[in-house]
Amino acid sequence: MTTGWTPRPPQPGFPPGEFLPELDVPPPGRQRRWTVLLRLLLLLPQFIVTALLGIAAFFVTIVGWFAALIQGRLPAGIAGFLGGFLAYETRVTASAMLLVDRYPPFSFDAPDHPVRIELRPGELNRLAVLFRLVLMIPAMIVSTVLQYGWGAVCWVFWLITLVLGRMPEPVFGAVAAVARFRMRYQAYAMMLTSAYPKRLFGDGSPPVPAPVPAPVPAAGPPPSATRPLLLGTPARVLLVLILVLGVAGAAASQSVHIRRERWNYDVGLATVPIRTS
């Protein structure tokens, strides 16, 4: 599956053995306008497959929860399936969010695809596993708000990419941050990591560029623009805008839901038969 397993030193700020999942996406480049125009239509088969696999992943996660509660870690087979599904679903999401132009293959394992994730399933705290649903709530709220906010502005990003034929750097940074947080939240929910999802606003600010000679092209995987994910002020402002719009969208959705329930209740009262003697 599209994950990395080569041992590395512990990440700064994390306990030994705890690894925060990483997302690798190449820097923004030219995109074919016709694929941008028809992106959602082209990805329709992928959405169907990921939806069906998501149902299977849900039940596998339940089995994995019981196993992790007993063993203190996910069994290798369950971790392999869930990790492969998350890698595949992340590639589809990255394509839908216009982070890359390359079409994702129908496969868990895609070593040649530019979008990759790195997971290191390991030991899990049984108490954290037992209360995983409760611990997930703050990250779930943030992920839901991001989803609403993304839904409010995605058409603007789509139009910009369609006109320019590429995604501008600030837009790319904000979108990549949303995609990475979403992936980290899913990895935590599926117990593929003990590290809580964090660093929505990136891993720091980009340094002031200095004149350097042109790099010599080298064979190998494309460079990663998201490890580390360095966001400038424009990208962070876009992220704040997404969050604000997400809060507004979630509040509006809840308000509509309450009004609909109230309407159904009032209509029900109005249609209750009245007996007269």
XYZ file of N, CA and C in Angstrom:
831
model
N 0.835 -1.189 0.000
C 0.000 0.000 0.000
C 0.873 1.242 0.000
N 0.286 2.381 -0.268
C 1.050 3.601 -0.415
C 1.400 4.174 0.945
N 2.278 3.507 1.633
C 2.732 3.969 2.927
C 4.225 3.717 3.029
N 4.849 4.342 3.985
C 6.272 4.132 4.183
C 6.508 3.421 5.501
N 7.496 2.536 5.529
C 7.724 1.767 6.749
C 9.191 1.797 7.172
N 10.043 2.535 6.464
C 11.454 2.597 6.824
C 11.626 3.306 8.156
N 12.334 2.723 9.114
C 12.475 3.364 10.428
C 13.075 4.757 10.313
N 12.525 5.686 11.091
C 13.018 7.057 11.141
C 13.082 7.496 12.593
N 13.853 8.554 12.878
C 13.887 9.063 14.256
C 12.516 9.560 14.672
N 12.211 9.570 15.998
C 10.920 10.092 16.470
C 10.734 11.543 16.047
N 9.506 11.935 15.760
C 9.226 13.314 15.386
C 9.363 14.224 16.595
N 9.848 15.460 16.390
C 9.970 16.394 17.512
C 8.608 16.672 18.139
N 8.554 16.659 19.452
C 7.309 16.969 20.154
C 6.401 15.786 20.350
N 6.824 14.588 19.942
C 6.000 13.396 20.085
C 6.750 12.353 20.907
N 6.009 11.563 21.694
C 6.656 10.499 22.455
C 7.297 9.485 21.520
N 8.335 8.775 21.969
C 8.947 7.733 21.136
C 7.903 6.708 20.701
N 7.943 6.350 19.435
C 7.004 5.369 18.909
C 5.716 5.976 18.380
N 5.482 7.268 18.655
C 4.255 7.901 18.158
C 4.587 8.674 16.887
N 3.882 8.352 15.817
C 4.174 8.942 14.514
C 2.930 9.626 13.974
N 3.049 10.921 13.681
C 1.949 11.657 13.086
C 1.922 11.375 11.588
N 0.828 10.820 11.042
C 0.788 10.476 9.621
C 1.149 11.660 8.729
N 1.874 11.365 7.675
C 2.338 12.400 6.755
C 1.678 12.240 5.387
N 1.503 13.366 4.717
C 0.945 13.395 3.364
C 1.981 13.994 2.430
N 2.245 13.316 1.338
C 3.170 13.817 0.318
C 2.390 14.163 -0.941
N 2.451 15.426 -1.320
C 1.839 15.912 -2.560
C 2.879 16.752 -3.274
N 3.079 16.565 -4.572
C 4.077 17.366 -5.286
C 3.654 18.828 -5.379
N 4.588 19.727 -5.638
C 4.246 21.154 -5.775
C 3.213 21.363 -6.875
N 2.423 22.438 -6.776
C 1.395 22.688 -7.795
C 2.017 22.905 -9.173
N 1.436 22.257 -10.160
C 1.938 22.385 -11.531
C 0.787 22.600 -12.500
N 1.114 22.566 -13.763
C 0.094 22.765 -14.795
C -0.921 21.628 -14.765
N -2.198 21.975 -14.982
C -3.263 20.981 -15.054
C -4.028 21.175 -16.355
N -4.423 20.072 -16.927
C -5.211 20.139 -18.163
C -6.594 20.689 -17.838
N -6.966 21.741 -18.542
C -8.222 22.418 -18.211
C -9.436 21.519 -18.418
N -9.366 20.628 -19.387
C -10.537 19.777 -19.633
C -10.723 18.781 -18.487
N -9.611 18.346 -17.860
C -9.767 17.449 -16.711
C -10.244 18.210 -15.485
N -9.854 19.490 -15.383
C -10.366 20.319 -14.285
C -11.868 20.548 -14.464
N -12.281 20.829 -15.687
C -13.690 21.082 -15.976
C -14.554 19.866 -15.655
N -14.051 18.675 -15.977
C -14.847 17.452 -15.818
C -14.371 16.600 -14.640
N -13.656 17.211 -13.679
C -13.009 16.424 -12.625
C -13.992 15.536 -11.861
N -15.083 16.103 -11.390
C -16.028 15.324 -10.589
C -16.687 14.221 -11.413
N -16.972 14.511 -12.678
C -17.567 13.493 -13.533
C -16.576 12.357 -13.783
N -15.311 12.692 -14.009
C -14.298 11.671 -14.242
C -14.065 10.801 -13.004
N -14.243 11.401 -11.831
C -13.994 10.678 -10.584
C -15.225 9.931 -10.069
N -16.323 9.997 -10.773
C -17.542 9.333 -10.311
C -17.338 7.846 -10.042
N -16.668 7.095 -10.937
C -16.418 5.671 -10.610
C -15.584 5.512 -9.340
N -14.628 6.426 -9.131
C -13.810 6.356 -7.924
C -14.656 6.591 -6.668
N -15.589 7.535 -6.744
C -16.443 7.820 -5.596
C -17.292 6.601 -5.235
N -17.772 5.895 -6.258
C -18.586 4.696 -5.998
C -17.748 3.625 -5.315
N -16.531 3.408 -5.822
C -15.660 2.382 -5.240
C -15.277 2.749 -3.810
N -14.894 4.021 -3.575
C -14.497 4.414 -2.214
C -15.674 4.342 -1.245
N -16.889 4.603 -1.734
C -18.060 4.495 -0.864
C -18.279 3.040 -0.446
N -18.156 2.119 -1.391
C -18.334 0.701 -1.075
C -17.218 0.203 -0.154
N -15.986 0.605 -0.460
C -14.872 0.209 0.398
C -14.985 0.847 1.779
N -15.566 2.062 1.831
C -15.743 2.725 3.110
C -16.672 1.956 4.030
N -17.691 1.313 3.454
C -18.588 0.481 4.263
C -17.811 -0.686 4.860
N -16.987 -1.333 4.009
C -16.167 -2.439 4.506
C -15.186 -1.948 5.568
N -14.575 -0.772 5.336
C -13.606 -0.235 6.292
C -14.269 0.072 7.634
N -15.530 0.484 7.607
C -16.251 0.774 8.849
C -16.345 -0.482 9.721
N -16.737 -1.593 9.117
C -16.878 -2.827 9.892
C -15.520 -3.397 10.291
N -14.513 -3.236 9.420
C -13.173 -3.695 9.779
C -12.637 -2.878 10.952
N -12.967 -1.582 10.982
C -12.530 -0.731 12.092
C -13.153 -1.197 13.402
N -14.407 -1.597 13.358
C -15.062 -2.108 14.571
C -14.346 -3.359 15.077
N -14.047 -4.274 14.159
C -13.303 -5.478 14.549
C -11.927 -5.085 15.089
N -11.288 -4.112 14.421
C -9.981 -3.656 14.861
C -10.021 -3.028 16.243
N -11.134 -2.378 16.569
C -11.262 -1.752 17.896
C -11.224 -2.820 18.989
N -11.974 -3.890 18.805
C -11.966 -4.975 19.787
C -10.583 -5.618 19.875
N -9.940 -5.816 18.709
C -8.616 -6.438 18.701
C -7.586 -5.537 19.387
N -7.654 -4.218 19.108
C -6.703 -3.284 19.714
C -6.925 -3.161 21.216
N -8.170 -3.304 21.628
C -8.479 -3.229 23.050
C -7.857 -4.410 23.801
N -7.776 -5.545 23.123
C -7.215 -6.749 23.753
C -5.689 -6.793 23.599
N -5.201 -6.522 22.384
C -3.780 -6.698 22.084
C -2.952 -5.439 22.297
N -3.610 -4.269 22.346
C -2.858 -3.019 22.463
C -2.296 -2.545 21.144
N -2.745 -3.098 20.035
C -2.337 -2.675 18.694
C -3.252 -3.340 17.685
N -3.303 -2.792 16.468
C -4.092 -3.404 15.415
C -3.367 -4.620 14.861
N -4.084 -5.716 14.597
C -3.460 -6.841 13.897
C -2.944 -6.396 12.531
N -1.891 -7.040 12.064
C -1.236 -6.628 10.821
C -2.198 -6.629 9.637
N -3.065 -7.651 9.546
C -3.990 -7.722 8.420
C -4.978 -6.572 8.413
N -5.502 -6.235 9.586
C -6.463 -5.128 9.681
C -5.764 -3.806 9.402
N -4.574 -3.615 9.957
C -3.823 -2.389 9.712
C -3.485 -2.247 8.231
N -3.148 -3.366 7.589
C -2.829 -3.314 6.172
C -4.024 -2.912 5.325
N -5.199 -3.482 5.624
C -6.391 -3.134 4.846
C -6.786 -1.680 5.067
N -6.848 -1.263 6.330
C -7.271 0.109 6.623
C -6.257 1.124 6.094
N -4.972 0.816 6.211
C -3.960 1.714 5.673
C -4.035 1.819 4.162
N -4.249 0.686 3.496
C -4.393 0.711 2.044
C -5.621 1.479 1.606
N -6.730 1.284 2.320
C -7.948 2.031 1.989
C -7.733 3.526 2.176
N -7.094 3.915 3.282
C -6.875 5.339 3.533
C -5.969 5.955 2.469
N -4.941 5.207 2.036
C -4.066 5.702 0.982
C -4.839 5.903 -0.320
N -5.651 4.926 -0.673
C -6.449 5.012 -1.897
C -7.452 6.157 -1.820
N -8.168 6.254 -0.689
C -9.177 7.295 -0.538
C -8.534 8.686 -0.525
N -7.317 8.797 0.014
C -6.620 10.081 0.026
C -6.220 10.502 -1.372
N -5.807 9.551 -2.211
C -5.475 9.883 -3.600
C -6.700 10.392 -4.346
N -7.848 9.755 -4.123
C -9.084 10.204 -4.769
C -9.461 11.598 -4.274
N -9.333 11.825 -2.974
C -9.658 13.125 -2.401
C -8.739 14.205 -2.949
N -7.428 13.919 -3.045
C -6.477 14.897 -3.573
C -6.807 15.264 -5.012
N -7.229 14.285 -5.795
C -7.620 14.573 -7.176
C -8.892 15.411 -7.222
N -9.876 15.072 -6.375
C -11.128 15.830 -6.347
C -10.902 17.265 -5.883
N -9.923 17.477 -5.006
C -9.628 18.815 -4.499
C -8.648 19.565 -5.387
N -8.320 18.969 -6.560
C -7.481 19.606 -7.579
C -6.034 19.794 -7.136
N -5.576 18.976 -6.193
C -4.178 19.066 -5.776
C -3.249 18.465 -6.819
N -3.745 17.475 -7.571
C -2.964 16.851 -8.639
C -3.869 16.632 -9.836
N -3.240 16.528 -11.003
C -4.007 16.310 -12.229
C -4.054 14.837 -12.609
N -3.148 14.055 -12.064
C -3.056 12.638 -12.449
C -4.217 11.845 -11.867
N -4.804 11.001 -12.689
C -5.958 10.195 -12.271
C -5.495 9.088 -11.335
N -6.201 8.887 -10.216
C -5.788 7.842 -9.266
C -6.142 6.456 -9.793
N -5.259 5.490 -9.610
C -5.563 4.117 -10.042
C -6.516 3.442 -9.068
N -7.216 2.426 -9.549
C -8.110 1.633 -8.700
C -7.277 0.586 -7.964
N -6.499 1.037 -7.021
C -5.598 0.122 -6.325
C -5.201 0.712 -4.984
N -5.046 -0.174 -3.986
C -4.515 0.271 -2.696
C -3.047 0.661 -2.843
N -2.324 -0.102 -3.636
C -0.887 0.105 -3.792
C -0.635 0.825 -5.105
N -0.105 2.051 -5.015
C 0.185 2.844 -6.215
C 1.513 3.560 -6.016
N 2.631 2.835 -6.084
C 3.944 3.436 -5.788
C 4.347 4.534 -6.760
N 3.771 4.543 -7.962
C 4.141 5.553 -8.953
C 3.266 6.800 -8.886
N 2.226 6.784 -8.053
C 1.346 7.955 -7.984
C 1.993 9.041 -7.124
N 1.853 10.307 -7.521
C 2.542 11.386 -6.782
C 1.989 11.651 -5.392
N 0.738 11.242 -5.108
C 0.151 11.458 -3.783
C 0.387 10.213 -2.943
N 1.058 10.384 -1.815
C 1.388 9.262 -0.949
C 1.144 9.648 0.504
N 0.861 8.668 1.323
C 0.778 8.897 2.758
C 1.770 7.980 3.449
N 2.191 8.383 4.631
C 3.097 7.559 5.416
C 2.457 7.274 6.761
N 2.250 5.997 7.028
C 1.652 5.539 8.279
C 2.614 4.595 8.977
N 2.567 4.620 10.303
C 3.374 3.684 11.074
C 2.528 3.150 12.230
N 1.587 2.247 11.948
C 0.794 1.675 13.035
C 1.705 1.004 14.058
N 1.405 1.224 15.331
C 2.232 0.648 16.382
C 1.421 0.419 17.633
N 2.092 0.503 18.763
C 1.434 0.268 20.043
C 0.372 1.337 20.301
N -0.743 0.912 20.899
C -1.850 1.809 21.215
C -2.151 1.733 22.708
N -2.488 2.861 23.275
C -2.912 2.903 24.667
C -4.325 2.332 24.753
N -4.501 1.269 25.528
C -5.816 0.613 25.578
C -6.891 1.554 26.109
N -6.531 2.428 27.040
C -7.511 3.369 27.568
C -7.944 4.348 26.486
N -6.990 4.792 25.659
C -7.315 5.689 24.551
C -8.158 4.974 23.499
N -7.911 3.685 23.306
C -8.732 2.903 22.379
C -10.154 2.785 22.918
N -10.281 2.506 24.218
C -11.602 2.341 24.823
C -12.447 3.600 24.662
N -11.837 4.769 24.840
C -12.565 6.039 24.755
C -12.301 6.765 23.441
N -11.973 6.013 22.396
C -11.609 6.630 21.116
C -12.739 7.509 20.571
N -13.999 7.053 20.670
C -15.118 7.837 20.150
C -15.249 9.173 20.862
N -14.979 9.186 22.160
C -15.050 10.444 22.911
C -13.876 11.342 22.561
N -12.679 10.769 22.486
C -11.487 11.544 22.175
C -11.535 12.140 20.774
N -12.260 11.470 19.874
C -12.343 11.939 18.486
C -13.184 13.203 18.331
N -14.028 13.515 19.300
C -15.037 14.569 19.120
C -14.433 15.912 18.715
N -13.404 16.443 19.413
C -12.850 17.738 18.977
C -12.336 17.715 17.539
N -11.582 16.665 17.177
C -11.068 16.576 15.807
C -12.201 16.385 14.812
N -13.236 15.653 15.205
C -14.384 15.460 14.325
C -15.099 16.777 14.059
N -15.207 17.626 15.083
C -15.838 18.933 14.909
C -15.034 19.783 13.931
N -13.703 19.796 14.117
C -12.857 20.573 13.207
C -12.975 20.032 11.783
N -12.947 18.708 11.631
C -13.054 18.106 10.303
C -14.392 18.431 9.652
N -15.472 18.416 10.439
C -16.796 18.744 9.902
C -16.873 20.200 9.482
N -16.315 21.081 10.304
C -16.299 22.508 9.960
C -15.502 22.738 8.674
N -14.362 22.057 8.551
C -13.567 22.172 7.323
C -14.349 21.679 6.119
N -15.126 20.622 6.293
C -15.915 20.086 5.192
C -16.962 21.096 4.727
N -17.645 21.722 5.680
C -18.630 22.741 5.318
C -17.958 23.938 4.654
N -16.830 24.375 5.223
C -16.125 25.516 4.650
C -15.596 25.231 3.261
N -15.058 24.029 3.076
C -14.573 23.647 1.749
C -15.721 23.629 0.747
N -16.867 23.128 1.163
C -18.024 23.110 0.265
C -18.462 24.496 -0.154
N -18.206 25.494 0.692
C -18.622 26.856 0.378
C -17.680 27.551 -0.613
N -16.392 27.164 -0.615
C -15.423 27.889 -1.442
C -14.820 27.042 -2.558
N -15.128 25.751 -2.602
C -14.468 24.886 -3.585
C -14.751 25.320 -5.018
N -15.943 25.848 -5.267
C -16.266 26.270 -6.640
C -15.403 27.456 -7.055
N -15.018 28.303 -6.104
C -14.134 29.429 -6.412
C -12.746 28.911 -6.766
N -12.235 27.957 -5.981
C -10.931 27.368 -6.268
C -10.968 26.635 -7.604
N -12.077 25.955 -7.876
C -12.222 25.251 -9.157
C -12.166 26.238 -10.324
N -12.854 27.367 -10.206
C -12.882 28.366 -11.272
C -11.497 28.982 -11.479
N -10.794 29.269 -10.387
C -9.448 29.833 -10.496
C -8.516 28.859 -11.213
N -8.577 27.591 -10.830
C -7.721 26.581 -11.453
C -8.084 26.378 -12.915
N -9.363 26.448 -13.216
C -9.810 26.282 -14.600
C -9.306 27.423 -15.470
N -9.338 28.637 -14.973
C -8.913 29.805 -15.747
C -7.396 29.840 -15.894
N -6.680 29.603 -14.793
C -5.224 29.717 -14.814
C -4.534 28.461 -15.340
N -5.227 27.331 -15.284
C -4.592 26.083 -15.677
C -3.650 25.541 -14.618
N -3.690 26.082 -13.434
C -2.885 25.631 -12.316
C -3.468 26.208 -11.032
N -3.112 25.641 -9.897
C -3.597 26.131 -8.614
C -2.559 27.070 -8.018
N -2.938 28.310 -7.701
C -1.972 29.233 -7.096
C -1.435 28.696 -5.770
N -0.229 29.128 -5.413
C 0.442 28.632 -4.210
C -0.393 28.790 -2.939
N -0.976 29.981 -2.655
C -1.758 30.107 -1.409
C -2.956 29.166 -1.373
N -3.640 29.014 -2.509
C -4.788 28.112 -2.571
C -4.328 26.674 -2.371
N -3.224 26.318 -3.022
C -2.688 24.959 -2.872
C -2.357 24.672 -1.414
N -1.716 25.631 -0.735
C -1.345 25.417 0.661
C -2.549 25.204 1.551
N -3.590 26.030 1.371
C -4.794 25.897 2.198
C -5.497 24.579 1.924
N -5.616 24.211 0.655
C -6.299 22.966 0.294
C -5.511 21.757 0.797
N -4.184 21.801 0.672
C -3.357 20.700 1.152
C -3.473 20.557 2.668
N -3.580 21.675 3.378
C -3.736 21.616 4.834
C -5.046 20.942 5.215
N -6.115 21.252 4.477
C -7.411 20.618 4.737
C -7.334 19.118 4.457
N -6.730 18.755 3.331
C -6.619 17.339 2.971
C -5.767 16.578 3.983
N -4.685 17.200 4.457
C -3.811 16.515 5.409
C -4.486 16.318 6.757
N -5.210 17.342 7.238
C -5.894 17.194 8.513
C -6.972 16.124 8.408
N -7.677 16.090 7.296
C -8.720 15.084 7.090
C -8.121 13.681 7.119
N -6.966 13.507 6.456
C -6.310 12.202 6.444
C -5.858 11.805 7.843
N -5.300 12.756 8.593
C -4.832 12.462 9.945
C -6.000 12.113 10.876
N -7.119 12.800 10.686
C -8.298 12.482 11.496
C -8.786 11.065 11.205
N -8.836 10.695 9.930
C -9.278 9.350 9.578
C -8.314 8.296 10.110
N -7.014 8.574 10.030
C -6.025 7.619 10.542
C -6.197 7.420 12.043
N -6.476 8.496 12.769
C -6.680 8.382 14.212
C -7.966 7.620 14.503
N -9.022 7.916 13.745
C -10.297 7.233 13.962
C -10.176 5.738 13.696
N -9.355 5.350 12.724
C -9.175 3.936 12.391
C -8.057 3.287 13.203
N -7.507 4.033 14.181
C -6.473 3.512 15.092
C -5.198 3.122 14.360
N -4.932 3.782 13.226
C -3.692 3.565 12.502
C -2.548 4.373 13.094
N -2.866 5.235 14.051
C -1.865 6.029 14.742
C -2.385 6.361 16.133
N -1.461 6.585 17.044
C -1.853 7.058 18.369
C -1.703 8.563 18.486
N -1.174 9.209 17.420
C -0.959 10.657 17.425
C -2.255 11.374 17.063
N -2.660 12.317 17.902
C -3.899 13.049 17.662
C -3.707 14.000 16.476
N -4.704 14.142 15.598
C -4.555 15.041 14.436
C -4.319 16.477 14.871
N -3.346 17.110 14.253
C -2.979 18.476 14.643
C -2.260 19.150 13.488
N -1.777 20.361 13.751
C -1.009 21.164 12.790
C -1.816 21.491 11.540
N -3.055 21.927 11.748
C -3.884 22.336 10.617
C -3.247 23.488 9.865
N -2.626 24.417 10.593
C -2.053 25.598 9.965
C -0.603 25.397 9.527
N -0.246 24.158 9.280
C 1.057 23.870 8.718
C 2.126 23.642 9.768
N 3.331 23.417 9.280
C 4.467 23.111 10.135
C 5.396 24.307 10.314
N 4.946 25.472 9.907
C 5.759 26.676 10.021
C 5.536 27.578 8.833
N 6.285 28.658 8.792
C 6.197 29.613 7.684
C 7.346 29.383 6.724
N 7.105 29.603 5.432
C 8.179 29.395 4.460
C 9.302 30.402 4.668
N 10.556 29.984 4.530
C 11.671 30.918 4.680
C 11.726 31.896 3.526
N 12.433 32.986 3.750
C 12.616 33.977 2.678
C 13.472 33.346 1.597
N 12.982 33.299 0.357
C 13.753 32.633 -0.694
C 15.057 33.363 -0.974
N 16.095 32.598 -1.215
C 17.399 33.153 -1.560
C 17.774 32.663 -2.946
N 18.529 33.455 -3.685
C 18.926 33.022 -5.030
C 19.778 31.759 -4.970
N 19.341 30.762 -5.694
C 20.084 29.494 -5.747
C 20.177 29.064 -7.194
N 21.213 28.317 -7.535
C 21.308 27.813 -8.905
C 20.202 26.829 -9.206
N 19.843 26.720 -10.453
C 18.772 25.818 -10.866
C 19.139 24.386 -10.508
N 18.200 23.638 -9.886
C 18.519 22.258 -9.513
C 18.659 21.364 -10.729
N 19.496 20.368 -10.584
C 19.677 19.392 -11.655
C 18.620 18.315 -11.507
N 17.802 18.064 -12.544
C 16.767 17.030 -12.431
C 17.384 15.689 -12.063
N 16.733 15.001 -11.158
C 17.215 13.696 -10.713
C 16.078 12.690 -10.784
N 16.444 11.444 -11.014
C 15.439 10.393 -11.071
C 14.942 10.094 -9.670
N 13.701 9.629 -9.587
C 13.121 9.300 -8.291
C 11.756 9.905 -8.143
N 11.145 9.741 -6.960
C 9.803 10.274 -6.739
C 9.794 11.788 -6.782
N 8.654 12.396 -7.152
C 8.590 13.851 -7.213
C 8.769 14.461 -5.832
N 9.287 15.698 -5.762
C 9.478 16.329 -4.455
C 8.134 16.567 -3.763
N 8.167 16.573 -2.436
C 6.952 16.778 -1.666
C 6.838 18.238 -1.263
N 5.657 18.821 -1.505
C 5.398 20.202 -1.098
C 4.677 20.259 0.235
N 4.429 19.093 0.833
C 3.649 19.059 2.072
C 4.410 18.416 3.229
N 5.694 18.140 3.043
C 6.490 17.587 4.126
C 7.845 18.272 4.156
N 8.009 19.316 4.944
C 6.984 19.916 5.807
C 6.033 20.803 5.007
N 4.858 21.047 5.587
C 3.874 21.928 4.962
C 4.084 23.331 5.519
N 4.691 24.196 4.718
C 5.017 25.553 5.142
C 4.017 26.513 4.506
N 3.205 27.137 5.327
C 2.137 28.004 4.842
C 2.476 29.470 5.079
N 2.325 30.280 4.031
C 2.474 31.716 4.162
C 1.202 32.356 4.690
N 1.248 33.667 4.873
C 0.086 34.376 5.413
C -1.152 34.238 4.530
N -1.052 34.369 3.194
C -2.264 34.219 2.364
C -2.935 32.857 2.530
N -2.140 31.790 2.596
C -2.715 30.449 2.764
C -3.402 30.324 4.117
N -2.807 30.883 5.158
C -3.415 30.808 6.487
C -4.690 31.642 6.554
N -4.707 32.766 5.851
C -5.930 33.575 5.799
C -7.041 32.786 5.112
N -6.699 32.080 4.046
C -7.693 31.247 3.368
C -8.211 30.147 4.294
N -7.322 29.571 5.097
C -7.750 28.543 6.047
C -8.712 29.115 7.083
N -8.407 30.308 7.576
C -9.315 30.954 8.527
C -10.660 31.209 7.872
N -10.651 31.662 6.616
C -11.900 31.896 5.884
C -12.695 30.605 5.752
N -12.011 29.498 5.432
C -12.684 28.204 5.317
C -13.327 27.816 6.643
N -12.600 28.035 7.748
C -13.145 27.707 9.057
C -14.352 28.573 9.393
N -14.265 29.869 9.120
C -15.385 30.774 9.417
C -16.616 30.383 8.600
N -16.401 30.133 7.307
C -17.521 29.718 6.460
C -18.061 28.361 6.893
N -17.168 27.502 7.372
C -17.608 26.190 7.846
C -18.477 26.291 9.080
N -18.092 27.162 10.016
C -18.916 27.370 11.212
C -20.273 27.931 10.828
N -20.270 28.909 9.910
C -21.535 29.496 9.467
C -22.399 28.461 8.756
N -21.769 27.639 7.914
C -22.521 26.619 7.193
C -23.091 25.563 8.116
N -22.289 25.143 9.112
C -22.778 24.147 10.061
C -23.929 24.701 10.888
N -23.816 25.980 11.304
C -24.885 26.605 12.076
C -26.150 26.740 11.243
N -25.999 27.128 9.973
C -27.159 27.267 9.099
C -27.821 25.916 8.853
N -27.001 24.871 8.674
C -27.546 23.530 8.457
C -28.321 23.052 9.674
N -27.776 23.320 10.857
C -28.461 22.925 12.086
C -29.759 23.696 12.253
N -29.736 24.992 11.875
C -30.940 25.815 11.984
C -32.043 25.306 11.061
N -31.648 24.943 9.831
C -32.624 24.400 8.881
C -33.197 23.095 9.403
N -32.333 22.254 10.004
C -32.786 20.967 10.542
C -33.803 21.183 11.666
N -33.521 22.143 12.558
C -34.437 22.424 13.666
C -35.762 22.959 13.138
N -35.686 23.856 12.164
C -36.920 24.419 11.604
C -37.745 23.341 10.907
N -37.067 22.424 10.246
C -37.789 21.345 9.556
C -38.498 20.451 10.574
N -37.785 20.140 11.666
C -38.420 19.323 12.703
C -39.606 20.063 13.316
N -39.444 21.378 13.523
C -40.547 22.163 14.085
C -41.736 22.191 13.138
N -41.442 22.313 11.832
C -42.509 22.324 10.834
C -43.251 20.989 10.829
N -42.473 19.887 10.854
C -43.112 18.577 10.875
C -43.959 18.388 12.133
N -43.463 18.918 13.244
C -44.213 18.813 14.495
C -45.514 19.608 14.417
N -45.441 20.841 13.879
C -46.630 21.671 13.766
C -47.650 21.066 12.802
N -47.122 20.524 11.679
C -48.027 19.902 10.714
C -48.686 18.682 11.334
N -47.924 17.920 12.118
C -48.489 16.755 12.783
C -49.599 17.128 13.738
N -49.401 18.225 14.472
C -50.454 18.680 15.373
C -51.687 19.128 14.606
N -51.432 19.765 13.450
C -52.563 20.284 12.680
C -53.396 19.174 12.067
N -52.789 17.998 11.882
C -53.524 16.902 11.227
C -54.016 15.851 12.205
N -53.810 16.084 13.509
C -54.331 15.124 14.496
C -55.850 15.168 14.479
N -56.519 14.037 14.295
C -57.996 14.032 14.261
C -58.563 14.421 15.625
N -59.604 15.185 15.623
C -60.282 15.620 16.854
C -61.607 14.894 16.960
N -61.764 14.199 18.099
C -62.998 13.466 18.310
C -64.015 14.377 18.991
N -65.213 14.324 18.511
C -66.299 15.108 19.123
C -67.439 14.162 19.474
N -68.114 14.428 20.547
C -69.210 13.561 20.965
C -70.541 14.235 20.692
